[in-house]
CSV table of C-alpha atoms and ligand atoms in Angstrom, one decimal:
chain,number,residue,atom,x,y,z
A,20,UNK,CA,2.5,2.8,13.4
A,21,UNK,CA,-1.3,3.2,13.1
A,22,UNK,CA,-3.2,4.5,10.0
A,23,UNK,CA,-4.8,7.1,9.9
A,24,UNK,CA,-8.4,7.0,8.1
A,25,UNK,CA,-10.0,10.3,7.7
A,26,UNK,CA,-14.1,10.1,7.6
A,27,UNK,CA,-15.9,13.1,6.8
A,28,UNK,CA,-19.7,12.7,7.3
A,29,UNK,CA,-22.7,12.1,9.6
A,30,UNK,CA,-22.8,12.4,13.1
A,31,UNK,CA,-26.7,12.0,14.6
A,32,UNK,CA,-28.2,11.1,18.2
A,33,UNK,CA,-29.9,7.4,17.3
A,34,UNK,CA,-33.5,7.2,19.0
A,35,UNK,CA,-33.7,3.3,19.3
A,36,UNK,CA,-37.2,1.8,20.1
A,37,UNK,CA,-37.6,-2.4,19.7
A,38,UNK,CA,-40.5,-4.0,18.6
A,39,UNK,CA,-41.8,-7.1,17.8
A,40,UNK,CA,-43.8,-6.1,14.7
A,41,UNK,CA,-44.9,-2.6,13.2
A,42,UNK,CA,-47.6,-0.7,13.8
A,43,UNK,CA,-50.4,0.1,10.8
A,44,UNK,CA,-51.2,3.4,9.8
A,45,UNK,CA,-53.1,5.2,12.6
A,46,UNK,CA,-52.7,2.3,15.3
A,47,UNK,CA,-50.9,2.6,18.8
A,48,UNK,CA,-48.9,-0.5,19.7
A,49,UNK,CA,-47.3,-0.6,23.4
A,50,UNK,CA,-44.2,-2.5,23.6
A,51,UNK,CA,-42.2,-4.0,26.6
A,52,UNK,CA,-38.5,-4.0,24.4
A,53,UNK,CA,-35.8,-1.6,25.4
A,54,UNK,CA,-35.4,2.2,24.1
A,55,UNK,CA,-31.9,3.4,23.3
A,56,UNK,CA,-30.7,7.0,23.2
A,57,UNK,CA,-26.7,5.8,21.4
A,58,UNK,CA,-24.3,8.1,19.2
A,59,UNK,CA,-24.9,6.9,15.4
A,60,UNK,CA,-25.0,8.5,12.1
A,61,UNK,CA,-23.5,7.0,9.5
A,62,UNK,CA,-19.8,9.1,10.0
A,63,UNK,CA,-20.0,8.8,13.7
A,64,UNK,CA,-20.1,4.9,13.5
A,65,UNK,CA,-17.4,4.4,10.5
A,66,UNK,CA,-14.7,6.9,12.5
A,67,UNK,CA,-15.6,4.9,16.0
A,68,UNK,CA,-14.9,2.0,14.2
A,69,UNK,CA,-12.1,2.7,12.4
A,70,UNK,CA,-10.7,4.2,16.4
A,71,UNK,CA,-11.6,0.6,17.7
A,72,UNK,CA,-10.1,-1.1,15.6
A,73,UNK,CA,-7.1,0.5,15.6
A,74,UNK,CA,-7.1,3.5,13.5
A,75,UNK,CA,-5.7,7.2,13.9
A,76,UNK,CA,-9.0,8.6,13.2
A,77,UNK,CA,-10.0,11.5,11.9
A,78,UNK,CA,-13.3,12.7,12.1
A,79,UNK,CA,-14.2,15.4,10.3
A,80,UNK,CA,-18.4,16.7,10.7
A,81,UNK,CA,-20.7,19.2,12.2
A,82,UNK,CA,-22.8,18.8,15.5
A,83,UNK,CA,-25.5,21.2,16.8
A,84,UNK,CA,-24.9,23.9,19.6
A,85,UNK,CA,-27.0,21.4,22.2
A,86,UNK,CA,-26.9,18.6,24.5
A,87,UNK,CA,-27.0,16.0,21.8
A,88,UNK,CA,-24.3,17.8,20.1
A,89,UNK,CA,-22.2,18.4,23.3
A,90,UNK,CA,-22.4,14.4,24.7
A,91,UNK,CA,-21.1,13.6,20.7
A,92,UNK,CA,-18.2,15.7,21.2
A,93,UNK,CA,-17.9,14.1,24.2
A,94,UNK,CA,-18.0,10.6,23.5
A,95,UNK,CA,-16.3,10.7,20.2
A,96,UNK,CA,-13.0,12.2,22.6
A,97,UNK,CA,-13.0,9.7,24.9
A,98,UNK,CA,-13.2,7.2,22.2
A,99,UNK,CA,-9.6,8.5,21.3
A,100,UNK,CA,-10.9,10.0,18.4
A,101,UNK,CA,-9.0,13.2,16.9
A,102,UNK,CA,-12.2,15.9,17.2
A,103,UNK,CA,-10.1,19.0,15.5
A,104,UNK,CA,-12.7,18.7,12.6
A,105,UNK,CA,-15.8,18.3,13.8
A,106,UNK,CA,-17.3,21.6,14.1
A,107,UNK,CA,-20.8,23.2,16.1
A,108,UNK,CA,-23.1,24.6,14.4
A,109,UNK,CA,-24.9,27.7,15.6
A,110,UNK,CA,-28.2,27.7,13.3
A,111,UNK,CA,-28.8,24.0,13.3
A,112,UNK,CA,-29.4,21.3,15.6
A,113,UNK,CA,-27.4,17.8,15.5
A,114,UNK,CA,-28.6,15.1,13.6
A,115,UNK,CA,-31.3,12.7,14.8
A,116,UNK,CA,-32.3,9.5,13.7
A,117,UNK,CA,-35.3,7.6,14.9
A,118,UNK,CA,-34.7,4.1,14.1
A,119,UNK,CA,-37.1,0.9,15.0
A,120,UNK,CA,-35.7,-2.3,15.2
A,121,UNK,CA,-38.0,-5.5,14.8
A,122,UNK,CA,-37.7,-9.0,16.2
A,123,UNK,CA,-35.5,-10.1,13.2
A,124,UNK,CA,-33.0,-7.5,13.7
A,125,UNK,CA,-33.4,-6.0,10.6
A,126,UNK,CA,-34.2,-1.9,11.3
A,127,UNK,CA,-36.1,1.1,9.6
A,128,UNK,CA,-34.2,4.4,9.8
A,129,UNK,CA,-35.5,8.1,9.3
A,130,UNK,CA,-33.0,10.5,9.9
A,131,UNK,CA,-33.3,14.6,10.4
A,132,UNK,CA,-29.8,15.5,9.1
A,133,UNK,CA,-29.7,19.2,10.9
A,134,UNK,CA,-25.9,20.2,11.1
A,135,UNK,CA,-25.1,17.2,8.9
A,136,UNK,CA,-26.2,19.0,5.6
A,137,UNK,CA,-23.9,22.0,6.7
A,138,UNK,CA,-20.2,21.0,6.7
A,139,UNK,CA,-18.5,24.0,4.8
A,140,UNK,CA,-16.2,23.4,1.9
A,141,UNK,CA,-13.0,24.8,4.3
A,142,UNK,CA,-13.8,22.3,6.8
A,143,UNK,CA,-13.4,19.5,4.3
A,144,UNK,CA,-10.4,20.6,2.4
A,145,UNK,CA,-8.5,21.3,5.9
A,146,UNK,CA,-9.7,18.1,7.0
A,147,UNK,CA,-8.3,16.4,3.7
A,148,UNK,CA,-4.9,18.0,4.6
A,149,UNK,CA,-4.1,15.9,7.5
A,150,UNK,CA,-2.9,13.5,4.7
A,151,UNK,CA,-4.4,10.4,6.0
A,152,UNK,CA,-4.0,7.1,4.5
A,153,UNK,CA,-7.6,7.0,3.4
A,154,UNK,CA,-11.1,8.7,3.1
A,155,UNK,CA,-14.2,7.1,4.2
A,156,UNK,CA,-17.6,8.9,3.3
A,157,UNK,CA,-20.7,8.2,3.2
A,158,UNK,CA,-23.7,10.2,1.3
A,159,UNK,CA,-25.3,11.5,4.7
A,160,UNK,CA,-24.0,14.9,3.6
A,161,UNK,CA,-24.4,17.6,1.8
A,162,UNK,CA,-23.3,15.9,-1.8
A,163,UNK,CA,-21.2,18.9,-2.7
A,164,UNK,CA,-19.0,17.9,0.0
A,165,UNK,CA,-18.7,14.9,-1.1
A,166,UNK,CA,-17.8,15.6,-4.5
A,167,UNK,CA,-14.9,18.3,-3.4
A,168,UNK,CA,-13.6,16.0,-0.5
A,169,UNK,CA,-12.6,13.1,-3.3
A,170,UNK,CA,-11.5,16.0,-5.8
A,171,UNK,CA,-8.9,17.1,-2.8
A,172,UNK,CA,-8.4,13.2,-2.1
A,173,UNK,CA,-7.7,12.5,-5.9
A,174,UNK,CA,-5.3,15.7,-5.9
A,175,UNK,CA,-3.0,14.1,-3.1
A,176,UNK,CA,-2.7,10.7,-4.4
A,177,UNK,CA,-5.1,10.0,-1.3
A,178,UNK,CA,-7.3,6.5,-1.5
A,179,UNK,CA,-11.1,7.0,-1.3
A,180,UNK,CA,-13.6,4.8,-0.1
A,181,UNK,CA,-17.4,5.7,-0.5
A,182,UNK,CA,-20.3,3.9,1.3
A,183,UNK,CA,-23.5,4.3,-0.7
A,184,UNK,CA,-25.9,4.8,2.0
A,185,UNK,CA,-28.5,7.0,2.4
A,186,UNK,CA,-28.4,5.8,-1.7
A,187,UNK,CA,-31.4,8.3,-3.7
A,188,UNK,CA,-31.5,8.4,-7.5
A,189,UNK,CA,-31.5,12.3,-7.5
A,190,UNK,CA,-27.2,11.8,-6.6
A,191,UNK,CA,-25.1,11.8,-9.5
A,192,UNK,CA,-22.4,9.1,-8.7
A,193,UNK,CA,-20.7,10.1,-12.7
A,194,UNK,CA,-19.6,13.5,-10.2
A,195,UNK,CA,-17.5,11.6,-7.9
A,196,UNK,CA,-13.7,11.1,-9.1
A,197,UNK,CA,-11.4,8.1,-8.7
A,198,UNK,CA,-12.3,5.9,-6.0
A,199,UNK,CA,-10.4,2.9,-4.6
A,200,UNK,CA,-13.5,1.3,-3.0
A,201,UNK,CA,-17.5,1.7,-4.0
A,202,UNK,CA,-19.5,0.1,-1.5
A,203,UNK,CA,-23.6,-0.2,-1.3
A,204,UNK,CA,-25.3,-2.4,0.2
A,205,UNK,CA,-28.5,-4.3,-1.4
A,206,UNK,CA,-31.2,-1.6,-0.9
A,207,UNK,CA,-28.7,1.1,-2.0
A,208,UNK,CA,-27.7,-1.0,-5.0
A,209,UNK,CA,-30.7,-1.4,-5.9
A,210,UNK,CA,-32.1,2.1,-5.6
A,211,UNK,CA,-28.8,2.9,-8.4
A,212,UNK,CA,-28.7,0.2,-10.5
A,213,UNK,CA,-32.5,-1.2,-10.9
A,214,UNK,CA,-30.6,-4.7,-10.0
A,215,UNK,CA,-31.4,-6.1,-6.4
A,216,UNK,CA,-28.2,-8.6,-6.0
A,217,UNK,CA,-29.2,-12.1,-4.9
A,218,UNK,CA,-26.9,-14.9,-6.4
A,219,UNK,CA,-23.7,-14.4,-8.5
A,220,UNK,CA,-25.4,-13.1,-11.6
A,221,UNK,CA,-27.5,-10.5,-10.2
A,222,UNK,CA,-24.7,-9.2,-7.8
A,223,UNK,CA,-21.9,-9.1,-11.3
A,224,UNK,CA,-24.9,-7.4,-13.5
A,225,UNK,CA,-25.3,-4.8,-10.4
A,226,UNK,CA,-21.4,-4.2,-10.0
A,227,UNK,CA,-21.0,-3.7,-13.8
A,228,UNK,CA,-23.8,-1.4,-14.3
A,229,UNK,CA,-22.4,0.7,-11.1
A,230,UNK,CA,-18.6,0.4,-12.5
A,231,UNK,CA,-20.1,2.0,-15.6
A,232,UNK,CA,-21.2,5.1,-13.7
A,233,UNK,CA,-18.5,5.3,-11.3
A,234,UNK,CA,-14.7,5.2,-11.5
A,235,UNK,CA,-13.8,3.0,-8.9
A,236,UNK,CA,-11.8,0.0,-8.7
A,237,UNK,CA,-13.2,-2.1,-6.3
A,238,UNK,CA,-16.9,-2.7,-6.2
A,239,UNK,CA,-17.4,-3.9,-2.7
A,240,UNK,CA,-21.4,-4.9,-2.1
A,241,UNK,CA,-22.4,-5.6,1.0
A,242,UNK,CA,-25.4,-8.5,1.3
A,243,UNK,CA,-25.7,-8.9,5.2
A,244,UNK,CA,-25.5,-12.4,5.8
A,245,UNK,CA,-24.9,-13.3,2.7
A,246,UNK,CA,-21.3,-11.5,3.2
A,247,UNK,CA,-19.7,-9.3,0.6
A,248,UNK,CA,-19.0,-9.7,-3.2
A,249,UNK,CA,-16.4,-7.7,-4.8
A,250,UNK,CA,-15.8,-6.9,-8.5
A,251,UNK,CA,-12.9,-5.3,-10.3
A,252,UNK,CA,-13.2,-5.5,-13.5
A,253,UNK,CA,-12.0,-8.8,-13.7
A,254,UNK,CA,-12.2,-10.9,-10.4
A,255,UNK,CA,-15.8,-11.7,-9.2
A,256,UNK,CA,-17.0,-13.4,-6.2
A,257,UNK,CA,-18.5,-13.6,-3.2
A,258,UNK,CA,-16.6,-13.4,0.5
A,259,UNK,CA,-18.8,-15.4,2.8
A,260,UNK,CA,-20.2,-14.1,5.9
A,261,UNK,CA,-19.4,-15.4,9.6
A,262,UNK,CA,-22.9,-16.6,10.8
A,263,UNK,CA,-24.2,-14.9,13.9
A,264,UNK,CA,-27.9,-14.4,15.5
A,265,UNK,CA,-28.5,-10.9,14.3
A,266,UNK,CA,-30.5,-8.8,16.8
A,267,UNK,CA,-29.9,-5.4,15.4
A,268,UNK,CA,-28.5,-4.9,11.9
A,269,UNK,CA,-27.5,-1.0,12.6
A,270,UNK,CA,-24.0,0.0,12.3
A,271,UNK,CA,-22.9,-3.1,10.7
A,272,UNK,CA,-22.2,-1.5,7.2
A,273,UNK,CA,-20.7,1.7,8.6
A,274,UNK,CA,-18.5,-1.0,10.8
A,275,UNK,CA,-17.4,-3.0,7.9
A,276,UNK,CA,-17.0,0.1,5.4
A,277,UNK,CA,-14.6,1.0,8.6
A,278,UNK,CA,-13.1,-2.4,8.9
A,279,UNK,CA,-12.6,-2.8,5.2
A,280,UNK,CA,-10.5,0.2,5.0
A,281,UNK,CA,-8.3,-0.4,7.5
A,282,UNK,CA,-7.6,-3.7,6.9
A,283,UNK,CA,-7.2,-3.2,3.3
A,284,UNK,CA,-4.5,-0.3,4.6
A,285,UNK,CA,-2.8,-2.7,7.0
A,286,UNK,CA,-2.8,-5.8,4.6
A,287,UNK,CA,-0.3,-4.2,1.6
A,288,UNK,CA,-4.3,-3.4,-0.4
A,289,UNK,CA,-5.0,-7.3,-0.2
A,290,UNK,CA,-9.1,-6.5,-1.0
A,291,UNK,CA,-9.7,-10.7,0.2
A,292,UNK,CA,-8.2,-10.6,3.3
A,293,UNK,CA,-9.9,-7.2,4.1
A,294,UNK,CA,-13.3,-8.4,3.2
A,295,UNK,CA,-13.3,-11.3,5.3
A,296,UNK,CA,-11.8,-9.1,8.6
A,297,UNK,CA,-15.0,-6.8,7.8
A,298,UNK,CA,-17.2,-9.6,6.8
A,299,UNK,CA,-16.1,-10.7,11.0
A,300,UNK,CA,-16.7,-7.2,12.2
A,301,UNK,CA,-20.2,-6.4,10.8
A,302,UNK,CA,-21.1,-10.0,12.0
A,303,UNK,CA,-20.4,-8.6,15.5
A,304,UNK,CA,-22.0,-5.9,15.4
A,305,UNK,CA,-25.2,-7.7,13.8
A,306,UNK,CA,-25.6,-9.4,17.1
A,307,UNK,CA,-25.4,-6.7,19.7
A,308,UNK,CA,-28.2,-3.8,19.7
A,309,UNK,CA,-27.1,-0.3,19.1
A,310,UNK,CA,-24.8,1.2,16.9
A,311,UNK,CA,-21.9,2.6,18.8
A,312,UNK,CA,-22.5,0.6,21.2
A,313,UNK,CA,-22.3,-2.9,19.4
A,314,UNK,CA,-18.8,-1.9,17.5
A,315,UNK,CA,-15.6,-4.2,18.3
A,316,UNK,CA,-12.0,-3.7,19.4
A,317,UNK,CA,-9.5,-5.3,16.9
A,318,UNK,CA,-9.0,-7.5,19.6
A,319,UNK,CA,-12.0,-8.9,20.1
A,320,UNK,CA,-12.6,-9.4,16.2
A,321,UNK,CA,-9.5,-11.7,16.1
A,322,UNK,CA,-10.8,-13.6,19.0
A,323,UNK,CA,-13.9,-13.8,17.5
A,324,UNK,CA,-12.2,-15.1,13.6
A,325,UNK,CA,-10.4,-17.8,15.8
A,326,UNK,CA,-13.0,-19.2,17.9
A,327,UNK,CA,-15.3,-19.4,14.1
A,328,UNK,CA,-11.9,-20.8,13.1
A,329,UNK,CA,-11.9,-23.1,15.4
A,330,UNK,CA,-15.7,-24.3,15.2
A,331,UNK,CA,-15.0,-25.8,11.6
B,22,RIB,O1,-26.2,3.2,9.4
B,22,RIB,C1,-26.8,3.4,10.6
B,22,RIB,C2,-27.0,4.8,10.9
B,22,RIB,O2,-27.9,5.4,9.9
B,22,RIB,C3,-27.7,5.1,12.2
B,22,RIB,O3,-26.8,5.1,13.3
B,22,RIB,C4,-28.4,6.4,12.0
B,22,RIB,O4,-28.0,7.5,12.7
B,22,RIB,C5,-28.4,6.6,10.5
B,22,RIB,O5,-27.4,7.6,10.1
């Protein structure tokens, strides 16, 4: 039987331009790369993950009254996704994110939220009510919704997984309840803890300073191709990354926040083996452009864990 994984967050339309190197203030550069108009947010990509992979998924999040809003709905259907939550806004427009993507793969993100910041309280609880076997959320929404959606979690025994991204110091992580999994990457470690994690000491100082502001107990941070290194209090190391060429970095955390979840669900809560099945799917989505676009099927991240297997 498949778990179910609720997510409750961010839905946007991703503007996608690629260039080989930035403009400076006030100059024009012309580009021959590709543009991409793809389904992202940070929600959207963790619940078509989680579907891909194999997931009942539950997606619960608000989309403008538009065409952005409408091809969403769309998409996120005939991804097999259960669209019951997601609800249309009438006073704000869905979520856009303009992101620019440089030779290295590594991207710049600005998002408008729009409909994002206005999921209502009811939505959340009766989302929360489908009893999944997990939460995923992210910090794309409005933070209140946040903190009520793990206080409904925490009341039904329900597991919560939180990826720390947009991360801002203004948030209040010492609000959130009990979480099974707290997951930043480096940026959004950084921006909480003052600590940018690099080697082993830097990434234990970082996950002890955050398990001191937030009751979790896992510590998952994610350090692109470095892998992942998780902390609970007593274990701490590093899960090592499958090495890829990385042409667009977007969507890999949201993938591997998705991946991790599931996995950990599917495994009996083994955190190892769960790491290293999302350490292979934000690999994979590292080397294809876009963010829907680039996510796997389970099937294709097995296939891809052998062959790696099999280069060693
Ligand atoms: O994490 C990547 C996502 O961040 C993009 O898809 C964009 O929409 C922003 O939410």
């Amino acid at each position: 039987m498949k778990k179910r994984v609720l997510i409750i967050g961010s839905s946007n339309m991703d503007f996608v331009c690629n260039t080989e190197r930035l403009p400076a203030a006030g100059e024009t550069i012309t580009t021959n790369e590709s543009y991409m108009l793809v389904p992202g947010g940070k929600g959207g990509n963790t619940a078509v993950a989680a579907a891909r992979l194999g997931a009942d998924c539950v997606f619960c999040a608000k989309l403008g009254n538009d065409s952005y809003g409408k091809s969403l709905y769309d998409f996120y259907k005939n991804e097999g996704i259960d669209v019951r939550h997601l609800k249309c806004s009438r006073e704000y427009p869905t979520g856009l994110a303009s992101i620019i993507v440089e030779g290295n793969g590594d991207n710049r993100i600005i998002v408008y939220p729009g409909a994002n910041m206005h999921i209502l309280a009811e939505d959340v609880e009766a989302a929360v009510i489908t009893y999944p076997g997990a939460a995923i959320m992210q910090l794309e929404i409005n933070y209140e919704r946040v903190v009520e959606a793990v206080q409904h979690c925490n009341e039904r025994d329900i597991p919560v997984v939180i990826d720390a991204g947009p991360a801002s110091k203004e948030l209040d992580l010492s609000r959130l309840g009990h979480l099974e999994i707290f997951s930043p990457n480096e940026t959004e470690t950084e921006i909480f803890t003052g600590i940018r994690p690099y080697a082993y000491e830097s990434c234990i100082k970082a996950a002890i300073a955050i398990r001191n502001i937030v009751n979790t107990k896992y510590v998952v941070l994610k350090l692109g191709s470095k892998g992942c290194f998780i902390y609970d209090g007593k274990y701490a190391n590093f899960s090592e990354a499958f090495k890829v060429n990385a042409v667009d970095t977007t969507a890999a955390g949201d993938s591997f926040t998705a991946a991790l979840t599931l996995e950990y669900l599917r495994n009996g809560k083994n955190i190892l083996e769960a790491a290293r099945y999302a350490n292979a799917v934000g690999a994979m989505v590292a080397s294809k452009p876009g963010a829907a676009p680039s996510i796997p099927t389970h099937e294709e991240v097995l296939r891809f864990i052998e062959e790696k297997e099999n280069e060693k």
